[in-house]
Coordinates of C-alpha atoms in Angstrom, one line a residue:
Chain V
M1 CA 98.7 72.2 63.0
Q2 CA 97.6 73.1 59.5
E3 CA 94.1 72.2 60.3
A4 CA 94.1 74.2 63.5
A5 CA 95.4 77.3 61.7
E6 CA 92.7 77.1 59.1
A7 CA 89.9 76.3 61.6
A8 CA 87.1 78.9 61.7
T9 CA 87.2 79.2 65.4
V10 CA 89.7 78.6 68.3
L11 CA 88.1 77.3 71.5
G12 CA 84.7 78.2 70.0
L13 CA 85.5 81.9 69.3
S14 CA 86.2 83.4 65.9
G15 CA 89.5 85.3 65.2
Q16 CA 87.7 88.7 65.5
A17 CA 86.2 87.7 68.8
W18 CA 89.6 86.8 70.1
A19 CA 91.1 90.1 68.8
F20 CA 88.3 92.0 70.5
L21 CA 88.8 90.1 73.7
G22 CA 92.6 90.9 73.5
A23 CA 91.9 94.6 73.1
A24 CA 89.4 94.6 75.9
V25 CA 91.8 92.8 78.3
A26 CA 94.8 94.9 77.4
Y27 CA 93.0 98.2 78.1
G28 CA 90.7 96.8 80.9
M29 CA 93.4 95.3 83.0
A30 CA 96.0 98.1 82.6
G31 CA 93.2 100.6 83.1
I32 CA 92.1 99.0 86.4
G33 CA 95.7 98.8 87.6
S34 CA 96.2 102.5 86.8
A35 CA 93.0 103.5 88.6
I36 CA 94.0 101.6 91.7
G37 CA 97.6 102.9 91.5
I38 CA 96.4 106.5 91.2
G39 CA 93.8 105.9 93.9
I40 CA 96.5 104.8 96.3
A41 CA 99.0 107.6 95.5
G42 CA 96.2 110.2 95.3
R43 CA 94.8 109.5 98.7
V44 CA 98.1 109.9 100.4
A45 CA 98.8 113.0 98.3
N46 CA 95.4 114.5 99.3
G47 CA 96.3 113.9 103.0
V48 CA 99.6 115.8 102.5
L49 CA 97.7 118.6 100.6
A50 CA 95.2 118.9 103.5
E51 CA 98.1 120.1 105.6
D52 CA 100.3 121.7 103.0
P53 CA 98.5 122.8 99.8
N54 CA 101.7 124.4 98.4
K55 CA 103.0 120.9 97.5
F56 CA 100.4 120.4 94.7
G57 CA 103.0 120.7 91.9
S58 CA 105.3 117.9 93.0
L59 CA 102.5 115.7 94.2
L60 CA 100.7 116.0 90.9
L61 CA 103.6 114.4 89.0
L62 CA 103.8 111.5 91.5
T63 CA 100.1 110.9 91.5
A64 CA 99.9 110.9 87.7
L65 CA 102.8 108.4 87.3
P66 CA 100.7 105.2 87.8
G67 CA 98.3 106.5 85.1
T68 CA 100.7 105.6 82.2
Q69 CA 99.9 101.9 82.3
G70 CA 96.3 102.7 81.3
F71 CA 97.7 104.5 78.2
Y72 CA 99.9 101.6 77.3
G73 CA 96.9 99.3 77.5
F74 CA 95.0 101.7 75.3
I75 CA 97.8 101.8 72.7
T76 CA 97.8 98.0 72.5
A77 CA 94.0 97.9 72.2
F78 CA 94.2 100.6 69.5
M79 CA 96.8 98.7 67.6
I80 CA 94.8 95.5 67.7
L81 CA 91.6 97.1 66.6
F82 CA 92.9 99.5 64.0
V83 CA 96.2 98.1 62.7
F84 CA 96.1 94.3 63.1
I85 CA 92.3 93.6 63.0
G86 CA 92.6 92.5 59.3
K87 CA 94.7 89.5 60.3
A88 CA 92.0 88.3 62.6
A89 CA 90.2 86.8 59.7
V90 CA 92.3 83.7 60.5
A91 CA 91.0 82.4 63.8
M92 CA 94.5 81.4 65.1
S93 CA 95.8 84.9 64.3
G94 CA 93.0 86.4 66.3
F95 CA 93.8 84.1 69.2
M96 CA 97.5 85.1 68.9
M97 CA 96.4 88.8 69.2
F98 CA 94.7 87.9 72.4
A99 CA 97.9 86.2 73.6
A100 CA 99.9 89.3 72.5
S101 CA 97.7 91.5 74.7
L102 CA 98.5 89.6 77.9
P103 CA 102.0 91.1 78.6
I104 CA 100.7 94.7 78.9
A105 CA 97.5 93.5 80.6
I106 CA 99.3 91.7 83.4
A107 CA 102.4 93.8 83.7
G108 CA 100.3 97.0 83.4
F109 CA 97.8 95.9 86.0
L110 CA 100.3 94.9 88.6
S111 CA 103.0 97.5 88.0
A112 CA 100.4 100.3 88.2
I113 CA 99.4 99.1 91.7
Y114 CA 102.9 98.8 92.9
Q115 CA 103.9 102.0 91.3
G116 CA 101.0 103.6 93.2
M117 CA 102.5 102.3 96.5
V118 CA 106.0 103.7 95.6
C119 CA 104.4 107.0 94.7
A120 CA 102.4 107.0 97.9
A121 CA 105.5 106.5 99.9
G122 CA 107.1 109.3 97.8
A123 CA 104.3 111.6 98.6
G124 CA 104.9 110.9 102.3
M125 CA 108.6 111.7 101.7
I126 CA 107.9 114.9 99.9
A127 CA 105.7 116.0 102.8
K128 CA 108.9 116.2 104.8
R129 CA 111.6 116.9 102.2
P130 CA 110.0 118.8 99.3
E131 CA 113.4 119.3 97.8
E132 CA 113.8 115.5 97.2
V133 CA 110.9 115.3 94.7
G134 CA 113.3 114.2 91.9
K135 CA 114.4 111.2 93.9
A136 CA 110.8 110.2 94.7
I137 CA 109.9 110.4 91.0
V138 CA 113.0 108.4 89.9
L139 CA 112.1 105.6 92.3
G140 CA 108.5 105.6 90.9
V141 CA 109.9 105.5 87.4
F142 CA 111.8 102.3 88.2
V143 CA 108.5 100.4 88.4
E144 CA 107.4 102.1 85.1
T145 CA 110.2 100.2 83.3
Y146 CA 108.3 96.9 83.6
A147 CA 105.1 98.4 82.3
V148 CA 107.1 99.8 79.3
L149 CA 108.7 96.3 78.8
G150 CA 105.2 94.9 78.9
L151 CA 104.1 97.3 76.2
I152 CA 107.1 96.5 74.0
A153 CA 106.5 92.7 74.5
S154 CA 102.9 93.1 73.4
I155 CA 103.9 95.1 70.3
L156 CA 106.6 92.7 69.4
L157 CA 104.2 89.8 69.7
L158 CA 101.6 91.6 67.6
L159 CA 104.3 92.3 64.9
A160 CA 105.2 88.6 64.9
I161 CA 101.7 87.5 63.9
Chain H
M1 CA 119.9 102.5 122.3
S2 CA 119.4 99.4 120.2
L3 CA 116.0 98.2 119.3
A4 CA 117.4 95.5 117.0
L5 CA 115.6 92.7 118.9
L6 CA 112.2 94.0 118.2
E7 CA 110.5 92.8 115.1
T8 CA 108.3 95.3 113.2
S9 CA 105.6 94.5 110.7
F10 CA 102.7 96.7 109.7
R11 CA 99.2 95.9 108.8
Q12 CA 99.0 97.8 105.5
D13 CA 95.6 99.4 105.4
G14 CA 94.7 101.5 102.4
A15 CA 91.8 103.0 104.3
Y16 CA 94.4 105.1 106.2
A17 CA 96.1 106.4 103.0
F18 CA 94.7 109.9 103.4
A19 CA 95.3 110.0 107.1
T20 CA 98.9 108.8 106.6
G21 CA 99.5 111.6 104.0
Q22 CA 98.3 114.2 106.4
I23 CA 100.3 112.7 109.3
R24 CA 103.5 112.8 107.1
A25 CA 102.9 116.5 106.5
L26 CA 102.3 117.0 110.3
E27 CA 105.4 115.0 111.2
A28 CA 107.4 117.6 109.3
K29 CA 106.2 120.2 111.8
L30 CA 107.2 118.3 114.9
L31 CA 110.1 119.9 116.8
D32 CA 113.5 118.6 115.9
G33 CA 116.8 119.0 117.7
A34 CA 117.5 122.5 116.3
K35 CA 114.1 123.8 117.3
Y36 CA 114.4 122.4 120.8
Q37 CA 117.8 124.1 120.9
R38 CA 116.2 127.4 120.1
L39 CA 113.8 127.0 123.0
L40 CA 116.6 126.0 125.3
D41 CA 118.8 129.0 124.2
A42 CA 116.1 131.5 125.3
P43 CA 117.4 133.3 128.3
D44 CA 114.2 133.1 130.3
A45 CA 110.7 131.6 130.2
I46 CA 109.1 134.6 128.4
E47 CA 111.7 134.4 125.6
A48 CA 111.2 130.6 125.4
W49 CA 107.4 131.2 125.1
R50 CA 108.1 133.7 122.2
A51 CA 110.5 131.2 120.6
L52 CA 107.7 128.6 120.8
A53 CA 105.6 130.8 118.5
E54 CA 108.5 130.9 116.0
V55 CA 108.9 127.1 115.9
G56 CA 105.2 126.6 115.0
Y57 CA 103.1 127.0 118.1
T58 CA 101.5 130.2 117.0
K59 CA 98.0 129.5 118.3
A60 CA 99.1 128.2 121.7
T61 CA 101.3 131.2 122.4
E62 CA 98.4 133.7 121.8
V63 CA 97.8 133.5 125.5
R64 CA 100.2 134.8 128.1
L65 CA 102.9 132.6 129.6
D66 CA 101.0 132.4 132.9
H67 CA 98.4 130.2 131.1
Y68 CA 100.9 127.9 129.4
E69 CA 99.4 124.8 131.1
Q70 CA 96.0 125.6 129.6
A71 CA 97.6 126.3 126.2
L72 CA 99.4 123.0 126.2
Q73 CA 96.3 121.2 127.3
S74 CA 94.4 122.8 124.4
E75 CA 97.1 121.6 122.0
L76 CA 96.5 118.1 123.4
R77 CA 92.8 118.4 122.8
E78 CA 93.5 119.5 119.3
L79 CA 95.7 116.5 118.8
Y80 CA 92.9 114.1 120.0
D81 CA 90.4 115.9 117.8
L82 CA 92.7 115.2 114.9
V83 CA 93.1 111.5 115.8
R84 CA 89.3 111.2 116.0
R85 CA 88.9 112.9 112.7
L86 CA 91.5 110.8 110.9
T87 CA 90.8 107.4 112.3
V88 CA 88.8 105.1 110.0
R89 CA 87.7 102.6 112.6
P90 CA 87.4 104.3 116.0
R91 CA 88.3 101.1 117.9
E92 CA 91.8 101.2 116.5
T93 CA 92.6 104.5 118.2
D94 CA 90.1 104.9 121.0
W95 CA 92.4 103.2 123.4
L96 CA 94.8 106.2 123.1
A97 CA 92.1 108.5 124.5
Q98 CA 91.0 105.8 127.0
R99 CA 94.4 106.1 128.7
Y100 CA 93.2 109.5 129.8
D101 CA 89.9 108.1 131.0
F102 CA 91.8 105.7 133.2
H103 CA 94.1 108.4 134.3
H104 CA 91.1 110.6 135.3
L105 CA 89.5 107.7 137.1
K106 CA 92.8 107.2 139.1
V107 CA 93.0 110.9 139.9
Y108 CA 89.4 111.0 141.2
L109 CA 89.7 107.8 143.1
K110 CA 92.8 109.1 144.8
A111 CA 91.0 112.4 145.5
K112 CA 88.2 110.5 147.2
L113 CA 90.1 107.8 149.0
L114 CA 93.4 109.5 149.8
G115 CA 92.3 113.1 149.8
E116 CA 94.8 114.1 147.0
E117 CA 93.9 117.2 145.0
P118 CA 93.0 116.4 141.4
G119 CA 94.7 119.7 140.4
E120 CA 96.0 119.8 136.8
G121 CA 96.0 116.1 136.4
V122 CA 92.6 116.4 134.7
V123 CA 92.5 117.3 131.1
P124 CA 88.9 117.7 129.8
G125 CA 88.2 117.0 126.1
V126 CA 90.9 114.4 125.6
G127 CA 89.4 111.2 126.9
L128 CA 86.3 109.5 125.6
V129 CA 84.4 110.2 128.8
P130 CA 83.9 113.7 130.3
P131 CA 86.0 113.9 133.5
K132 CA 82.8 115.3 135.3
L133 CA 81.0 112.0 134.6
I134 CA 83.9 110.0 136.0
E135 CA 84.1 112.3 139.1
T136 CA 80.3 111.8 139.7
A137 CA 80.6 108.1 139.3
V138 CA 83.5 108.0 141.8
Q139 CA 81.7 110.3 144.3
T140 CA 78.4 108.4 144.1
E141 CA 80.0 105.0 143.6
I142 CA 77.5 104.3 140.9
W143 CA 79.6 103.0 138.1
S144 CA 76.8 102.2 135.6
A145 CA 77.0 105.6 133.9
L146 CA 80.6 104.8 132.7
P147 CA 81.5 102.7 129.7
E148 CA 81.8 99.0 130.7
A149 CA 85.6 98.7 130.9
L150 CA 86.0 101.9 132.9
A151 CA 83.1 101.0 135.2
H152 CA 84.6 97.6 135.8
A153 CA 88.1 99.0 136.5
G154 CA 86.7 101.7 138.9
E155 CA 84.5 99.3 140.8
R156 CA 87.3 96.7 141.1
A157 CA 89.9 99.3 142.2
F158 CA 87.4 100.7 144.8
R159 CA 86.6 97.3 146.1
E160 CA 90.2 96.1 146.4
Y161 CA 91.3 99.3 148.0
Q162 CA 88.7 98.7 150.8
T163 CA 90.5 95.4 151.7
T164 CA 94.2 96.5 151.3
K165 CA 93.9 100.2 152.2
Q166 CA 97.0 100.8 150.1
A167 CA 97.3 103.6 147.6
Q168 CA 99.3 101.2 145.3
T169 CA 96.3 99.0 144.9
L170 CA 94.6 101.8 142.9
D171 CA 97.6 102.1 140.6
V172 CA 98.0 98.4 140.2
V173 CA 94.4 97.6 139.5
L174 CA 93.8 100.5 137.1
D175 CA 97.1 99.8 135.2
T176 CA 96.3 96.2 134.9
E177 CA 92.8 96.9 133.6
L178 CA 94.0 99.6 131.2
F179 CA 96.8 97.4 129.8
A180 CA 94.4 94.5 129.4
L181 CA 92.0 96.8 127.5
I182 CA 94.8 98.2 125.2
Q183 CA 96.1 94.7 124.5
R184 CA 92.6 93.6 123.4
E185 CA 92.2 96.6 121.2
V186 CA 95.6 96.4 119.4
S187 CA 95.5 92.7 118.8
G188 CA 96.1 91.9 115.1
H189 CA 98.4 94.9 114.7
P190 CA 101.9 93.6 115.2
Y191 CA 103.5 97.0 115.4
L192 CA 101.1 98.2 118.1
E193 CA 101.3 94.8 120.0
T194 CA 105.0 95.3 120.3
L195 CA 104.5 98.9 121.4
V196 CA 102.2 97.8 124.2
A197 CA 104.6 94.9 125.2
L198 CA 107.4 97.5 125.3
W199 CA 105.3 99.8 127.6
T200 CA 104.4 96.8 129.8
D201 CA 108.0 95.9 130.2
L202 CA 109.1 99.4 131.0
L203 CA 106.3 99.8 133.5
N204 CA 107.2 96.5 135.1
L205 CA 110.9 97.4 135.2
K206 CA 110.1 100.7 136.9
T207 CA 107.9 98.9 139.5
L208 CA 110.6 96.4 140.0
L209 CA 113.4 98.9 140.4
R210 CA 111.5 101.2 142.7
A211 CA 110.4 98.2 144.8
K212 CA 114.0 97.0 145.0
L213 CA 115.4 100.4 145.9
L214 CA 112.7 101.0 148.5
H215 CA 113.2 97.4 149.9
R216 CA 109.6 96.3 149.3
E217 CA 108.6 92.7 149.8
R218 CA 108.3 90.2 147.0
G219 CA 104.5 89.9 147.5
F220 CA 104.0 93.5 146.6
V221 CA 106.0 93.1 143.3
E222 CA 104.1 89.9 142.5
R223 CA 100.8 91.8 142.7
A224 CA 102.1 94.9 140.9
L225 CA 103.6 93.3 137.8
L226 CA 101.6 93.5 134.7
P227 CA 101.2 90.4 132.6
A228 CA 102.0 89.9 128.9
G229 CA 105.2 91.9 128.4
M230 CA 108.1 90.6 126.5
L231 CA 109.9 89.9 129.8
E232 CA 108.1 87.1 131.6
K233 CA 106.8 87.6 135.1
S234 CA 108.9 84.7 136.4
K235 CA 112.1 86.2 135.0
L236 CA 111.3 89.6 136.6
L237 CA 110.6 88.0 139.9
K238 CA 113.9 86.1 139.7
L239 CA 115.6 89.4 138.9
F240 CA 114.0 90.9 141.9
E241 CA 115.5 88.2 144.1
S242 CA 119.0 89.0 142.8
A243 CA 121.3 91.9 143.7
V244 CA 120.4 95.1 141.8
E245 CA 124.0 95.4 140.5
T246 CA 123.5 92.3 138.4
W247 CA 120.4 93.5 136.7
A248 CA 122.0 95.3 133.8
E249 CA 124.1 92.2 133.1
E250 CA 121.1 89.9 133.4
L251 CA 119.1 92.1 130.9
R252 CA 122.0 92.7 128.5
H253 CA 120.4 90.5 125.8
T254 CA 117.1 92.5 126.0
E255 CA 116.3 96.1 125.0
Y256 CA 116.6 97.2 128.6
G257 CA 120.2 96.3 129.8
E258 CA 121.6 99.8 129.0
L259 CA 118.5 101.5 130.4
I260 CA 118.8 99.8 133.7
G261 CA 122.5 100.2 133.9
R262 CA 122.5 103.9 133.3
S263 CA 119.5 104.5 135.6
L264 CA 121.2 102.7 138.4
R265 CA 124.3 104.7 138.0
A266 CA 122.2 107.9 138.1
W267 CA 120.4 106.6 141.2
E268 CA 123.7 106.1 143.0
E269 CA 124.9 109.6 142.1
Q270 CA 121.7 111.6 142.5
Q271 CA 119.2 109.3 144.3
S272 CA 116.7 110.0 141.5
L273 CA 115.1 107.8 138.9
A274 CA 114.4 110.8 136.5
L275 CA 116.8 109.3 134.1
L276 CA 114.9 106.0 134.1
E277 CA 111.8 107.9 133.0
K278 CA 113.7 109.8 130.3
L279 CA 115.4 106.6 128.9
S280 CA 112.1 104.8 128.9
D281 CA 110.4 107.5 126.9
D282 CA 113.4 107.6 124.6
L283 CA 113.2 103.9 124.0
V284 CA 109.5 104.2 123.2
V285 CA 110.1 107.2 120.8
N286 CA 112.9 105.3 119.1
Y287 CA 110.5 102.4 118.6
L288 CA 107.7 104.7 117.4
K289 CA 110.0 106.1 114.7
R290 CA 109.7 102.8 112.9
A291 CA 106.1 103.9 111.9
K292 CA 107.9 106.2 109.4
L293 CA 108.5 103.0 107.4
A294 CA 104.9 102.1 107.1
L295 CA 103.3 102.9 103.7
Y296 CA 99.9 103.5 105.3
G297 CA 97.9 102.2 108.1
V298 CA 96.8 103.2 111.6
E299 CA 100.4 102.9 112.9
P300 CA 101.7 106.3 111.6
L301 CA 98.6 108.0 113.2
V302 CA 99.2 106.3 116.6
A303 CA 102.9 107.0 116.5
Y304 CA 102.4 110.7 115.6
A305 CA 99.9 111.1 118.5
L306 CA 102.3 109.6 121.0
A307 CA 105.3 111.5 119.6
K308 CA 103.3 114.8 119.8
E309 CA 102.4 113.9 123.4
I310 CA 106.0 113.6 124.2
E311 CA 106.8 116.8 122.4
L312 CA 104.2 118.6 124.6
K313 CA 105.9 117.0 127.7
N314 CA 109.2 118.3 126.5
I315 CA 107.8 121.8 126.0
R316 CA 106.3 121.7 129.5
M317 CA 109.7 120.7 130.9
I318 CA 111.5 123.5 129.1
L319 CA 109.0 126.1 130.4
I320 CA 109.0 124.8 133.9
G321 CA 112.8 124.6 133.8
K322 CA 113.1 128.2 132.6
L323 CA 110.5 129.4 135.1
N324 CA 112.6 127.8 137.9
G325 CA 115.8 129.2 136.6
L326 CA 117.5 125.9 135.6
S327 CA 120.4 126.1 133.3
K328 CA 119.8 125.0 129.7
E329 CA 122.1 122.0 130.1
A330 CA 120.1 120.8 133.1
I331 CA 116.9 121.1 131.1
A332 CA 118.4 119.5 128.0
E333 CA 119.4 116.5 130.1
R334 CA 115.8 115.8 130.9
L335 CA 114.4 116.3 127.4
R336 CA 113.1 113.2 125.6
V337 CA 114.6 112.4 122.2
S338 CA 112.8 114.0 119.2
Y339 CA 110.7 111.9 116.9
V340 CA 112.1 113.7 113.8

């Protein structure tokens, strides 16, 4: 264990390389998820707008909701690169940073896609019942919880290094 | 009416996300119970026509009431333009329009062979093939100008009519060919497959009931029944052999027990099967409503198109009823259930 912690590389990569990889994965995965999620919600919202442009206000909120995961991934990447990068001098710490990036990468990626679906269904609902926009957003926010938990888990893991 | 026995699953298809959004907005504009009531409450046809403009048909009602049929046909054409515009893979919705091609083929074949007037049964601009082309093919008996499925159906109906010389032959052959085509096109979409099976059953039950009430022989029914419904042909034939009073009981575990029971009671009272037609349409609309649960896919588009068709049918019924001085209760009885 002592030897592994002091090794110059883990699985052939230096601590910094692992940290970079962690930052890239955190933002990359969460960002892709957000793009897909917004893509799903946005296309349905566009369809509704084609018929009823007045609903832009409520649809904007719903379409933007799956975008938050990308921000969470970005925050994690930022923290790795600008706050914790010093610790990556030790290869194992760098590797742990990579591990710490995974919760937001995975939870962000998947939750953004599923949130996009909930928001797409919400956009369909608003098309018929514009007064229920609050409920559509609340249901979308339920999915958000798990992206937030992913971000918190990633931050806690980074703090534990 | 319970539809609990029918399973529904959708083929989620993100390519239809935009189309589904637009359909959801359009669904909100379909006539609901309150809007139908407004039309029914109009004292006469002219007032009903005005009320129609107030409930959303502003463009259709630009013409005078005398031209209501053309106005409704033009609404139907717009509906099919929308379907063609929103569909991602034409094959998935072309069968909707092809129903009109087959209908036109039937109308022209009947005109040629039985001397019936085509009249208003022809709606240009809705099907995939211009009615003129179908008319020419029927007149000249040169089928090659038509798309393969239509040509095959027309040629077969024509040939079989020559042997049987019965008008029903045309109906049976064309319905069989059309349903076979639709079944091919919707395969892989569980929701649409069930819809087609539901249609098949309803058409078979109507054939069966009419044949029974008109004392037709078993051979006719055997030829007329369409394959591949949820009710098997053997079960239907067994039903045909039994007394009509037992049918509702026999079908109580299916979707159709109540429909048959109520239709038979209406037949006893009024010697009319109009209620059967209404209840069949209601059953279909209630099934179509499930497409509201689909996130996105071709299903909401198809369901909207069919729901709108039924809405146009309802409007036509209200106008004809008002023009003939029927009471609003008498018209309301015939109206199909609303999709919204």
